[in-house]
Each structure stands twice: as structure tokens, then as C-alpha cells.
Amino acid sequence: MTAPATKPQAAPAALALADDALVLAQRLGEWAGHAPVLEEDVALANIALDLLGQARVLYTLLGDEDELAYLREERAFRNAQLVEQPNGDFAHTIARQLYFSTYHHLLHTQLATTPAPDAATEDTTAPDIRALAAKAAKETAYHREHAELWTLRLGDGTPESHHRMQRAIDTLWRYTGELFQDLDGLQLDLHTLESNWHTAITDTLTQATLTVPESPRTSAWTAGAGRQGLHTETFGRMLAEMQHLHRSHPGASW
Amino acid sequence: MATATVDHATAFDAAVAADERIEPRDWMPDAYRATLVRQIAQHAHSEIIGMQPEANWITRAPSLRRKAILIAKVQDEAGHGLYLYSAAETLGTSRDELLDKLHTGRQKYSSIFNYPTLTWADVGAIGWLVDGAAITNQVPLCRCSYGPYARAMVRICKEESFHQRQGYESLLALSRGTPAQHAMAQDAVDRWWWPSLMMFGPPDDASAHSAQSMAWKIKRHSNDDLRQRFVDICVPQAESLGLTLPDPDLVWNESRGHHDFGPIDWTEFQQVLKGNGPCNEQRITQRRTAHDEGAWVREAAAAHAAKHRSSTSNGSDSSGSGSGSTSQGEESA
């Protein structure tokens, strides 16, 4: 019973981050061929590809990427509930992107620029996650800019787009609190992360003539739920679609 | 006036004869302009509609690697559509106008995209056969007499060749996989073979635009010549894939130095062109729905840009996508 690197158990943070990226990539992939302008078909696919690339690197740290993506059930996924939310209209997709990509960019920037506070307190995969963060910080900066620019256009566009954008911002607000909890095995300055996120979102929404929601950013159900494998109802259906073919051919390679 | 036109026409003919490129500001016959608008627009529309049958499998791709390849491909297709609409715009039309013609059925797109993708193997078959046929058609267009179109085709053909190899490689993985995967691959090839041959258009004796297009060097080879070239390329590829082509008449003809092949069902081709193929209605409805449901977004972008043009001196805001992203695409391992 020699124990080689028992990676999966040691890296819940990597799993959470990988699941975030995969699940959001899956949602964005649904947009292909449905976007309001061709440029957005390109941009949304581009962001999906970046995220899928990040997910694959992280899964590979933990084991077999396809086994992790296709053979786990709903309760084993650790993504935040925000990223599994349905695309809705374009405003919902952009609000989800704004909330998540701002978090994602700040998170990766922090991971890429601050040395691990104490190497002994981090898991073995943490240095690999930090190495990935340098590349991801560049990609997520683009994702964030894309979401911010569209938030401005929609918020400060027409009365209809303003209304739709505000509704999306309000609807998804309750899923944002979950983003700022500990990722096991990864030392993060969560306080700074959350406060920078809140400032950035407030700035963007204000500039977009939108109102920052006043309700709490968590509810009893959403607080930390996704990270514990408790998801919203649409998620199982999304996984069914994603995993169906792979599961129909056990052991096949593609 | 008449003399000037004659001079222009003489110069145009001489330029075409000398294999020079015609550029947007050059004089060109009205019919040459109209033919190019029609052809480039149809080409652009095909890229855009062609996203649908493949995008149909993005959420279900059976491995993360295949999913990434497929997303990158569909993204490239949107990009090709954008190049081609830009090339068409140099002829004095606009993307909006062309999209409107697509949405109202006044301009066509390639008949192949009216067939459904029923299994994962269809994605590989499209890469191998449909992209293969497109490349056979398009490589000569890199030498087309109209400069902007020729230059767009150079860029497009590079990416298409990459997709075609990936499609082939995907089918190969299936063919060498489990019996169920092999059967899935064979079934896909059986369904996509004939529609791919139809992509080269009607036979030479029934092709309305061919003679003039060849004289103008928009087209370099006849439909039947290109179709023959494609068949000759595919036969050995099918063999190395370990798959058969669904044509009992397909046989090497020593005296011609080409493969003979069976008759194409031109009735089916005409039906699909007329809008009666399996997915015509669905494809155009999805395209129109995306456009209509996106109207408020485009209006918002325009309104935002207008506000900020008037309130800032250098109005640098532009609608559309962000820039400078690095798509990592996908390595072809």
C-alpha cells in the first residue's frame, strides 16, 4: 500500500475552480449560433474555449479529465451555483459573466502575484494552481473587459436594455456571495478579494446607470452550497446532456 | 461616355486576361459585380448557417478535447462569415442587407447544411467530407480575379484544412474504436457522402453561371472537374479510415485515370435547394430567431455608442466584441 500522490483528496480547490470553468464553458457553448451579432458568436465561443482550457489543466492535475467531467454526478460537482445558472436572455448571460469574470480575474491575479503565505499550509497542487493563474489572469482580464463593456452598453443603452440588464443583475445577485468562501487547500486573501470585487462591480454598475442590489448576496440555500455539491435544479439536466454520449459508451476513447 | 465604358471594359478584360487582381475601386462590369456579391454572400451565409449542425453537438461532445476542437471550429466559422461579409461589402453592399436577404430567402446558402447531425460521428464526417469538398472548391478561389475575395480565401483555406484534418482524425478514432463507434462512423459517412458530392453544384451542362464565371476567372474549374478531383482524393482516404463509401458503382477507371462513380440524385438536390430538405425550415428559423431576439442588444449598442459619441470628443466606443483575446484553439495532437 504505497501511497503515491493522492491528488484528488488533496485538491478540493482545484476541483472547485475546474468545475466553475467547465460548467460556465458549457453554458457559453449553448450560445453558439444564437448570439445577437456574429461578433458575439465569436467572443462567447472564445471565452468558452479559454475556460475549457483552464478546466482541462486543473482536472489533469487531479486525474483523468474526462473521467472527472463525464463520470461524476451532480452531487460531486463543486462549482458555484452562479455558473450553472441558465443563459436566459443576453443580459442574464452578461450579468453572470460580469459577476463571475470579475471574481475570476481578481482571484487569478491574486494567485499569480502573491506568493503562497506559507508553503507548508498549502496542498501539493496549490503551486500548480498558482502557475496556471498567471496564464488565466490574462484570459480572465479579457473576459472581464468584455462583460464590463456589455454591461455599460446594455445598462446605458435603451430603456429596454436598461430594464433587462437591471433585472438580470438583481436576479443573479443572490448567487454571488458564494464566491467568497474558502477554497480548501488554497491560501487566499478572501477579504481583499471580496472587497475589490464589490468595489469593481459597484463602479461598473454605477457607470452603467444601474443600481447595485441591496438584498443580501447570499441566502440560506446558496451560501456555500455549490461548493458542497448542492446545486440548483437545472444543473442535473445540464449534466445529463453533457455526459450522455460519453456514458453511453463506457471505456471508449474519442 | 460610351467610349469611356469601352475603354474601361477593355482595361478590365486585359487585367483579367493577365491574371491581375481586380480591386474595389477598379471599374468592373455590373454583371461581374452582381455575380461576386451573389457568390460571396452565399459563401458567407454558408459559414453562418453551417455553424448550426455542428454547434448542435457542442454541449454533448464526448470528451473535453473534442469539445474544445468543436468550439474552436464553430468560432472559426463565425470568423469566416465575418471576413466574407467584409469582402462582399467592398462591392457596395452591407452585411445588414445581405443578412436580410438570407433571412427572407432571397439569397441561398450551401445545400449541405440542410442535413441533420444525428450522431456524434456526423461532426467528424462533416469535417472530413464537407470541409474536404469546401476546400476542393475553395483552393482555386485563392486565385480568383477579385482581390478581396481571393485574399479572404487564403486565410479561410488555411483554417479549413486544419478542420478537415481534425474531422478525419476524429472519424479515424471512431473507426478504430469499439464496434459501436465504428458503426456510428460508417453510418455517418453513408449519410454525408452524396450530399457532399452535391456541394460542387449541378453538372456542367446544367450550371447556369459557370461559363461566365470561368471567363471572368472567378471560377477556375468546372463543377464536374472539381467533383471528380474530390472523389479521387476521398477513395484512398476512406480506405485508410477503414470505412466504405456508399456507392456500388465506385470503381477505378484505368483508361480515364479517375474513379467512375454512380449517378447523383439531382431530384433530391433540387428539392433541398427549393427549401424542402430535412432542415431548411429549422436552419433559417434559428438564424432569424437569433437575429430578431438580438435586436434589442444591437439597438442598445447603437444607442450607447451614439450617446458617447456626442458626449466625448473622440467617440472611441465601438459595438461588437472585445479585442485582443488569445484563443488557444486546440493543438492537433
Coordinates of C-alpha atoms in Angstrom, one line a residue, chain A residues 22 25-26 29-30 32-56 59 65-66 69-70 89-91 135 139 142 145-146 149-150 152-158 160-162 164-165 238 241-246 249-254, chain B residues 48 51-52 55-69 71-72 74-75 78-79 81-82 85 95 99 120 170 173-174 177-178 180-181 184 286-287 290-291 293-301 303-304 307-308 317-331:
Chain A
L22 CA -16.2 23.7 -17.2
A25 CA -17.9 26.9 -20.7
Q26 CA -20.8 24.5 -21.1
G29 CA -21.2 26.8 -25.6
E30 CA -25.0 26.8 -25.8
A32 CA -23.0 29.1 -30.5
G33 CA -25.1 30.2 -33.5
H34 CA -27.6 32.0 -31.3
A35 CA -25.9 35.3 -30.5
P36 CA -27.3 38.7 -31.3
V37 CA -24.4 39.6 -33.6
L38 CA -21.7 37.4 -35.2
E39 CA -19.0 39.2 -33.2
E40 CA -20.7 37.8 -30.1
D41 CA -20.8 34.3 -31.5
V42 CA -17.0 34.7 -31.8
A43 CA -16.5 36.3 -28.4
L44 CA -18.7 33.9 -26.4
A45 CA -17.1 30.9 -28.1
N46 CA -13.7 32.4 -27.4
I47 CA -14.4 32.8 -23.7
A48 CA -15.8 29.3 -23.5
L49 CA -12.6 27.9 -25.1
D50 CA -10.5 29.8 -22.6
L51 CA -12.5 28.4 -19.7
L52 CA -12.5 24.9 -21.1
G53 CA -8.7 25.1 -21.4
Q54 CA -8.4 26.2 -17.8
A55 CA -10.7 23.4 -16.6
R56 CA -8.6 20.8 -18.5
Y59 CA -8.6 18.4 -14.0
E65 CA -10.0 15.0 -17.2
D66 CA -12.8 13.1 -19.0
A69 CA -16.0 15.8 -16.3
Y70 CA -18.2 13.0 -17.5
D89 CA -31.5 36.4 -22.3
F90 CA -28.3 38.2 -23.4
A91 CA -28.5 40.4 -20.3
K135 CA -2.0 32.5 -17.8
E139 CA -7.5 35.5 -20.3
Y142 CA -10.3 39.9 -21.4
E145 CA -13.5 43.6 -20.0
H146 CA -15.9 42.0 -22.4
L149 CA -18.3 46.8 -21.8
W150 CA -21.6 45.0 -22.5
L152 CA -22.2 49.6 -20.0
R153 CA -23.9 49.2 -23.4
L154 CA -26.9 47.5 -22.0
G155 CA -27.3 49.5 -18.8
D156 CA -26.7 52.8 -20.6
G157 CA -28.3 51.8 -23.9
T158 CA -32.1 51.9 -24.5
E160 CA -35.5 48.2 -22.7
S161 CA -31.9 47.1 -22.4
H162 CA -31.5 49.1 -19.2
R164 CA -33.4 43.9 -18.8
M165 CA -29.9 44.4 -17.5
M238 CA -27.3 20.2 -17.9
E241 CA -26.9 16.5 -21.8
M242 CA -23.2 16.9 -21.3
Q243 CA -22.5 13.4 -20.2
H244 CA -25.0 11.3 -22.1
L245 CA -22.9 10.3 -25.0
H246 CA -19.7 9.6 -23.0
H249 CA -20.0 4.1 -24.5
P250 CA -18.2 3.0 -21.3
G251 CA -14.5 2.8 -21.8
A252 CA -14.5 4.1 -25.3
S253 CA -11.9 6.6 -26.4
W254 CA -12.8 9.5 -28.7
Chain B
I48 CA -23.1 31.2 -40.7
M51 CA -22.4 26.7 -37.5
Q52 CA -25.7 25.2 -36.6
A55 CA -23.0 23.6 -32.7
N56 CA -25.7 21.0 -32.2
W57 CA -23.1 18.8 -30.7
I58 CA -21.0 21.3 -28.6
T59 CA -22.8 20.6 -25.4
R60 CA -22.7 16.8 -26.0
A61 CA -19.2 16.3 -27.3
P62 CA -17.9 13.1 -25.7
S63 CA -14.5 14.3 -24.5
L64 CA -13.2 17.7 -23.4
R65 CA -10.6 17.6 -26.1
R66 CA -13.2 17.1 -28.8
K67 CA -15.4 19.7 -27.2
A68 CA -12.6 22.3 -27.4
I69 CA -11.8 21.4 -31.0
I71 CA -16.0 25.1 -30.2
A72 CA -12.8 26.4 -31.9
V74 CA -17.6 26.9 -34.8
Q75 CA -15.8 30.1 -33.7
A78 CA -18.3 32.8 -37.5
G79 CA -15.0 34.5 -38.2
G81 CA -18.5 34.7 -42.2
L82 CA -17.2 38.0 -41.0
Y85 CA -19.3 39.8 -45.4
R95 CA -23.8 43.0 -44.0
L99 CA -28.4 39.1 -43.7
W120 CA -21.5 12.5 -32.9
S170 CA -12.0 12.1 -35.3
A173 CA -10.6 7.3 -33.7
L174 CA -14.2 6.1 -34.1
G177 CA -12.8 2.3 -31.6
T178 CA -15.4 -0.1 -30.3
A180 CA -20.5 0.6 -31.8
Q181 CA -18.2 3.6 -32.6
M184 CA -21.6 5.1 -35.9
Q286 CA -33.0 29.6 -35.8
R287 CA -31.0 32.1 -37.8
A290 CA -31.2 34.7 -33.1
H291 CA -31.3 37.9 -35.2
E293 CA -34.2 38.2 -30.4
G294 CA -30.9 40.0 -30.6
A295 CA -32.4 43.2 -32.0
W296 CA -32.7 44.9 -28.6
V297 CA -29.0 44.2 -27.9
R298 CA -27.9 45.7 -31.2
E299 CA -30.2 48.7 -30.5
A300 CA -28.6 49.1 -27.1
A301 CA -25.1 49.0 -28.5
A303 CA -27.8 53.9 -28.6
H304 CA -24.8 53.6 -26.2
K307 CA -24.6 58.8 -26.5
H308 CA -20.9 58.5 -26.1
D317 CA -16.7 53.4 -28.4
S318 CA -17.5 50.7 -30.8
S319 CA -20.0 47.9 -30.7
G320 CA -19.2 44.3 -31.1
S321 CA -16.8 42.0 -29.3
G322 CA -13.8 42.8 -27.2
S323 CA -10.5 42.5 -28.7
G324 CA -7.1 41.1 -28.2
S325 CA -8.2 37.8 -26.8
T326 CA -5.9 34.9 -27.3
S327 CA -7.9 31.9 -28.3
Q328 CA -5.7 29.0 -27.6
G329 CA -7.6 27.0 -30.2
E330 CA -6.6 23.4 -29.9
E331 CA -3.4 21.6 -30.6

